[in-house]
């Protein structure tokens, strides 16, 4: 009930696009309940229309044998949960390229798009080479959801060139690194393990790739100076830094409740100037990484980044 009321406040304030996934337990169903509860307000125009970006993330155990009927079943399940006749955006993900059916599966999604079940197709956590392969078989990719932050700029190596060539904007997650890029961690000692949730564990590993916790603290101090100038928080500076990057369409902000509304609304009130960007670059130029193609570190199931993932969430 509280979640539905908070969602109402976001929509009323003009935040009308929500990111979810088939594997996020209960989220599609919750949004479906929201649509039903406020259907009269939508019809009357008291609430603006909402967009829901979901995902299609087949289980690791299914990758070798995936058929079109499996794709149809999950898409139909999302339609039923969200209580819609057409999905606004389906973002396709694939765990392991040793199973080559990702191209065939993308074509199946494209066929469902042509049949009217899907409006737009996006990708998430693919590397540049595989995105090109999917484009080459005629699948139209509208968006690309990527991890992109002041700590993690891997997409800049070669993916942004592809994004510009084919006009595929980024939808960016991890922009505030699960909350690490905020005033809450400024001057704080390195948090003790185990961390509160898997998200924090994931982004703490990215801090190690960036350089060290000490370098991360220097980054926070720098962001705080820029934030003082604009009278906002560190998280707003971290978000704006990415919003001003080439081909960024949006940042995805994990707002747990409506208390985050005021800080989100501040993002429209300022821009980072050349001095701000140069100040931030003095720190980021000292970073060690993360290196390599986008999402390569996370794709190694035996590595420290990949070993914390859950790969078969449709089975549970």
JSON list of N, CA and C in Angstrom, two decimals, residues 18-52:
[
{"chain": "A", "resi": 18, "resn": "UNK", "atom": "N", "xyz": [9.34, 4.12, -15.34]},
{"chain": "A", "resi": 18, "resn": "UNK", "atom": "CA", "xyz": [9.81, 3.21, -14.29]},
{"chain": "A", "resi": 18, "resn": "UNK", "atom": "C", "xyz": [10.53, 2.04, -14.93]},
{"chain": "A", "resi": 19, "resn": "UNK", "atom": "N", "xyz": [11.68, 1.68, -14.34]},
{"chain": "A", "resi": 19, "resn": "UNK", "atom": "CA", "xyz": [12.51, 0.59, -14.84]},
{"chain": "A", "resi": 19, "resn": "UNK", "atom": "C", "xyz": [12.32, -0.62, -13.94]},
{"chain": "A", "resi": 20, "resn": "UNK", "atom": "N", "xyz": [12.02, -1.77, -14.56]},
{"chain": "A", "resi": 20, "resn": "UNK", "atom": "CA", "xyz": [11.89, -2.99, -13.78]},
{"chain": "A", "resi": 20, "resn": "UNK", "atom": "C", "xyz": [12.42, -4.16, -14.62]},
{"chain": "A", "resi": 21, "resn": "UNK", "atom": "N", "xyz": [12.11, -5.39, -14.21]},
{"chain": "A", "resi": 21, "resn": "UNK", "atom": "CA", "xyz": [12.56, -6.56, -14.97]},
{"chain": "A", "resi": 21, "resn": "UNK", "atom": "C", "xyz": [11.69, -7.75, -14.64]},
{"chain": "A", "resi": 22, "resn": "UNK", "atom": "N", "xyz": [11.68, -8.69, -15.57]},
{"chain": "A", "resi": 22, "resn": "UNK", "atom": "CA", "xyz": [10.94, -9.94, -15.34]},
{"chain": "A", "resi": 22, "resn": "UNK", "atom": "C", "xyz": [11.47, -10.69, -14.13]},
{"chain": "A", "resi": 23, "resn": "UNK", "atom": "N", "xyz": [12.76, -10.50, -13.81]},
{"chain": "A", "resi": 23, "resn": "UNK", "atom": "CA", "xyz": [13.37, -11.25, -12.70]},
{"chain": "A", "resi": 23, "resn": "UNK", "atom": "C", "xyz": [13.41, -10.48, -11.39]},
{"chain": "A", "resi": 24, "resn": "UNK", "atom": "N", "xyz": [12.89, -9.24, -11.36]},
{"chain": "A", "resi": 24, "resn": "UNK", "atom": "CA", "xyz": [12.81, -8.50, -10.09]},
{"chain": "A", "resi": 24, "resn": "UNK", "atom": "C", "xyz": [11.53, -8.96, -9.39]},
{"chain": "A", "resi": 25, "resn": "UNK", "atom": "N", "xyz": [11.68, -9.71, -8.34]},
{"chain": "A", "resi": 25, "resn": "UNK", "atom": "CA", "xyz": [10.55, -10.36, -7.69]},
{"chain": "A", "resi": 25, "resn": "UNK", "atom": "C", "xyz": [9.45, -9.36, -7.32]},
{"chain": "A", "resi": 26, "resn": "UNK", "atom": "N", "xyz": [8.28, -9.57, -7.89]},
{"chain": "A", "resi": 26, "resn": "UNK", "atom": "CA", "xyz": [7.10, -8.80, -7.49]},
{"chain": "A", "resi": 26, "resn": "UNK", "atom": "C", "xyz": [6.95, -7.42, -8.08]},
{"chain": "A", "resi": 27, "resn": "UNK", "atom": "N", "xyz": [7.95, -6.92, -8.80]},
{"chain": "A", "resi": 27, "resn": "UNK", "atom": "CA", "xyz": [7.91, -5.51, -9.23]},
{"chain": "A", "resi": 27, "resn": "UNK", "atom": "C", "xyz": [6.91, -5.31, -10.38]},
{"chain": "A", "resi": 28, "resn": "UNK", "atom": "N", "xyz": [6.95, -6.18, -11.38]},
{"chain": "A", "resi": 28, "resn": "UNK", "atom": "CA", "xyz": [5.98, -6.05, -12.48]},
{"chain": "A", "resi": 28, "resn": "UNK", "atom": "C", "xyz": [4.54, -6.14, -11.93]},
{"chain": "A", "resi": 29, "resn": "UNK", "atom": "N", "xyz": [4.31, -7.06, -11.01]},
{"chain": "A", "resi": 29, "resn": "UNK", "atom": "CA", "xyz": [2.97, -7.23, -10.42]},
{"chain": "A", "resi": 29, "resn": "UNK", "atom": "C", "xyz": [2.56, -5.98, -9.66]},
{"chain": "A", "resi": 30, "resn": "UNK", "atom": "N", "xyz": [3.50, -5.39, -8.92]},
{"chain": "A", "resi": 30, "resn": "UNK", "atom": "CA", "xyz": [3.22, -4.17, -8.16]},
{"chain": "A", "resi": 30, "resn": "UNK", "atom": "C", "xyz": [2.80, -3.03, -9.08]},
{"chain": "A", "resi": 31, "resn": "UNK", "atom": "N", "xyz": [3.52, -2.88, -10.20]},
{"chain": "A", "resi": 31, "resn": "UNK", "atom": "CA", "xyz": [3.17, -1.81, -11.16]},
{"chain": "A", "resi": 31, "resn": "UNK", "atom": "C", "xyz": [1.81, -2.08, -11.78]},
{"chain": "A", "resi": 32, "resn": "UNK", "atom": "N", "xyz": [1.50, -3.36, -12.03]},
{"chain": "A", "resi": 32, "resn": "UNK", "atom": "CA", "xyz": [0.18, -3.72, -12.53]},
{"chain": "A", "resi": 32, "resn": "UNK", "atom": "C", "xyz": [-0.92, -3.34, -11.55]},
{"chain": "A", "resi": 33, "resn": "UNK", "atom": "N", "xyz": [-0.66, -3.56, -10.27]},
{"chain": "A", "resi": 33, "resn": "UNK", "atom": "CA", "xyz": [-1.63, -3.17, -9.23]},
{"chain": "A", "resi": 33, "resn": "UNK", "atom": "C", "xyz": [-1.80, -1.66, -9.20]},
{"chain": "A", "resi": 34, "resn": "UNK", "atom": "N", "xyz": [-0.70, -0.94, -9.39]},
{"chain": "A", "resi": 34, "resn": "UNK", "atom": "CA", "xyz": [-0.76, 0.53, -9.42]},
{"chain": "A", "resi": 34, "resn": "UNK", "atom": "C", "xyz": [-1.65, 1.01, -10.57]},
{"chain": "A", "resi": 35, "resn": "UNK", "atom": "N", "xyz": [-1.47, 0.40, -11.74]},
{"chain": "A", "resi": 35, "resn": "UNK", "atom": "CA", "xyz": [-2.30, 0.77, -12.89]},
{"chain": "A", "resi": 35, "resn": "UNK", "atom": "C", "xyz": [-3.78, 0.56, -12.58]},
{"chain": "A", "resi": 36, "resn": "UNK", "atom": "N", "xyz": [-4.09, -0.58, -11.94]},
{"chain": "A", "resi": 36, "resn": "UNK", "atom": "CA", "xyz": [-5.49, -0.90, -11.63]},
{"chain": "A", "resi": 36, "resn": "UNK", "atom": "C", "xyz": [-6.06, 0.06, -10.58]},
{"chain": "A", "resi": 37, "resn": "UNK", "atom": "N", "xyz": [-5.30, 0.29, -9.54]},
{"chain": "A", "resi": 37, "resn": "UNK", "atom": "CA", "xyz": [-5.79, 1.12, -8.44]},
{"chain": "A", "resi": 37, "resn": "UNK", "atom": "C", "xyz": [-6.11, 2.55, -8.92]},
{"chain": "A", "resi": 38, "resn": "UNK", "atom": "N", "xyz": [-5.28, 3.07, -9.81]},
{"chain": "A", "resi": 38, "resn": "UNK", "atom": "CA", "xyz": [-5.45, 4.47, -10.24]},
{"chain": "A", "resi": 38, "resn": "UNK", "atom": "C", "xyz": [-5.97, 4.59, -11.67]},
{"chain": "A", "resi": 39, "resn": "UNK", "atom": "N", "xyz": [-6.63, 3.52, -12.16]},
{"chain": "A", "resi": 39, "resn": "UNK", "atom": "CA", "xyz": [-7.08, 3.55, -13.56]},
{"chain": "A", "resi": 39, "resn": "UNK", "atom": "C", "xyz": [-8.06, 4.69, -13.84]},
{"chain": "A", "resi": 40, "resn": "UNK", "atom": "N", "xyz": [-8.89, 5.03, -12.84]},
{"chain": "A", "resi": 40, "resn": "UNK", "atom": "CA", "xyz": [-9.83, 6.14, -13.04]},
{"chain": "A", "resi": 40, "resn": "UNK", "atom": "C", "xyz": [-9.09, 7.47, -13.15]},
{"chain": "A", "resi": 41, "resn": "UNK", "atom": "N", "xyz": [-8.03, 7.63, -12.35]},
{"chain": "A", "resi": 41, "resn": "UNK", "atom": "CA", "xyz": [-7.23, 8.87, -12.40]},
{"chain": "A", "resi": 41, "resn": "UNK", "atom": "C", "xyz": [-6.51, 9.00, -13.73]},
{"chain": "A", "resi": 42, "resn": "UNK", "atom": "N", "xyz": [-6.03, 7.87, -14.28]},
{"chain": "A", "resi": 42, "resn": "UNK", "atom": "CA", "xyz": [-5.40, 7.89, -15.60]},
{"chain": "A", "resi": 42, "resn": "UNK", "atom": "C", "xyz": [-6.42, 8.27, -16.67]},
{"chain": "A", "resi": 43, "resn": "UNK", "atom": "N", "xyz": [-7.60, 7.65, -16.61]},
{"chain": "A", "resi": 43, "resn": "UNK", "atom": "CA", "xyz": [-8.64, 7.91, -17.61]},
{"chain": "A", "resi": 43, "resn": "UNK", "atom": "C", "xyz": [-9.08, 9.37, -17.60]},
{"chain": "A", "resi": 44, "resn": "UNK", "atom": "N", "xyz": [-9.16, 9.92, -16.38]},
{"chain": "A", "resi": 44, "resn": "UNK", "atom": "CA", "xyz": [-9.65, 11.30, -16.23]},
{"chain": "A", "resi": 44, "resn": "UNK", "atom": "C", "xyz": [-8.58, 12.34, -16.56]},
{"chain": "A", "resi": 45, "resn": "UNK", "atom": "N", "xyz": [-7.34, 11.88, -16.73]},
{"chain": "A", "resi": 45, "resn": "UNK", "atom": "CA", "xyz": [-6.24, 12.82, -17.00]},
{"chain": "A", "resi": 45, "resn": "UNK", "atom": "C", "xyz": [-5.66, 13.45, -15.75]},
{"chain": "A", "resi": 46, "resn": "UNK", "atom": "N", "xyz": [-6.08, 12.95, -14.58]},
{"chain": "A", "resi": 46, "resn": "UNK", "atom": "CA", "xyz": [-5.51, 13.47, -13.32]},
{"chain": "A", "resi": 46, "resn": "UNK", "atom": "C", "xyz": [-4.07, 13.00, -13.13]},
{"chain": "A", "resi": 47, "resn": "UNK", "atom": "N", "xyz": [-3.73, 11.88, -13.73]},
{"chain": "A", "resi": 47, "resn": "UNK", "atom": "CA", "xyz": [-2.36, 11.37, -13.74]},
{"chain": "A", "resi": 47, "resn": "UNK", "atom": "C", "xyz": [-1.90, 11.27, -15.18]},
{"chain": "A", "resi": 48, "resn": "UNK", "atom": "N", "xyz": [-0.65, 11.67, -15.46]},
{"chain": "A", "resi": 48, "resn": "UNK", "atom": "CA", "xyz": [-0.12, 11.51, -16.82]},
{"chain": "A", "resi": 48, "resn": "UNK", "atom": "C", "xyz": [0.14, 10.04, -17.12]},
{"chain": "A", "resi": 49, "resn": "UNK", "atom": "N", "xyz": [0.17, 9.64, -18.38]},
{"chain": "A", "resi": 49, "resn": "UNK", "atom": "CA", "xyz": [0.47, 8.24, -18.73]},
{"chain": "A", "resi": 49, "resn": "UNK", "atom": "C", "xyz": [1.87, 7.85, -18.24]},
{"chain": "A", "resi": 50, "resn": "UNK", "atom": "N", "xyz": [2.02, 6.59, -17.84]},
{"chain": "A", "resi": 50, "resn": "UNK", "atom": "CA", "xyz": [3.34, 6.12, -17.41]},
{"chain": "A", "resi": 50, "resn": "UNK", "atom": "C", "xyz": [3.93, 5.19, -18.47]},
{"chain": "A", "resi": 51, "resn": "UNK", "atom": "N", "xyz": [5.26, 5.13, -18.46]},
{"chain": "A", "resi": 51, "resn": "UNK", "atom": "CA", "xyz": [6.01, 4.17, -19.29]},
{"chain": "A", "resi": 51, "resn": "UNK", "atom": "C", "xyz": [6.70, 3.18, -18.37]},
{"chain": "A", "resi": 52, "resn": "UNK", "atom": "N", "xyz": [6.69, 1.93, -18.74]},
{"chain": "A", "resi": 52, "resn": "UNK", "atom": "CA", "xyz": [7.37, 0.91, -17.94]},
{"chain": "A", "resi": 52, "resn": "UNK", "atom": "C", "xyz": [8.41, 0.20, -18.81]}
]
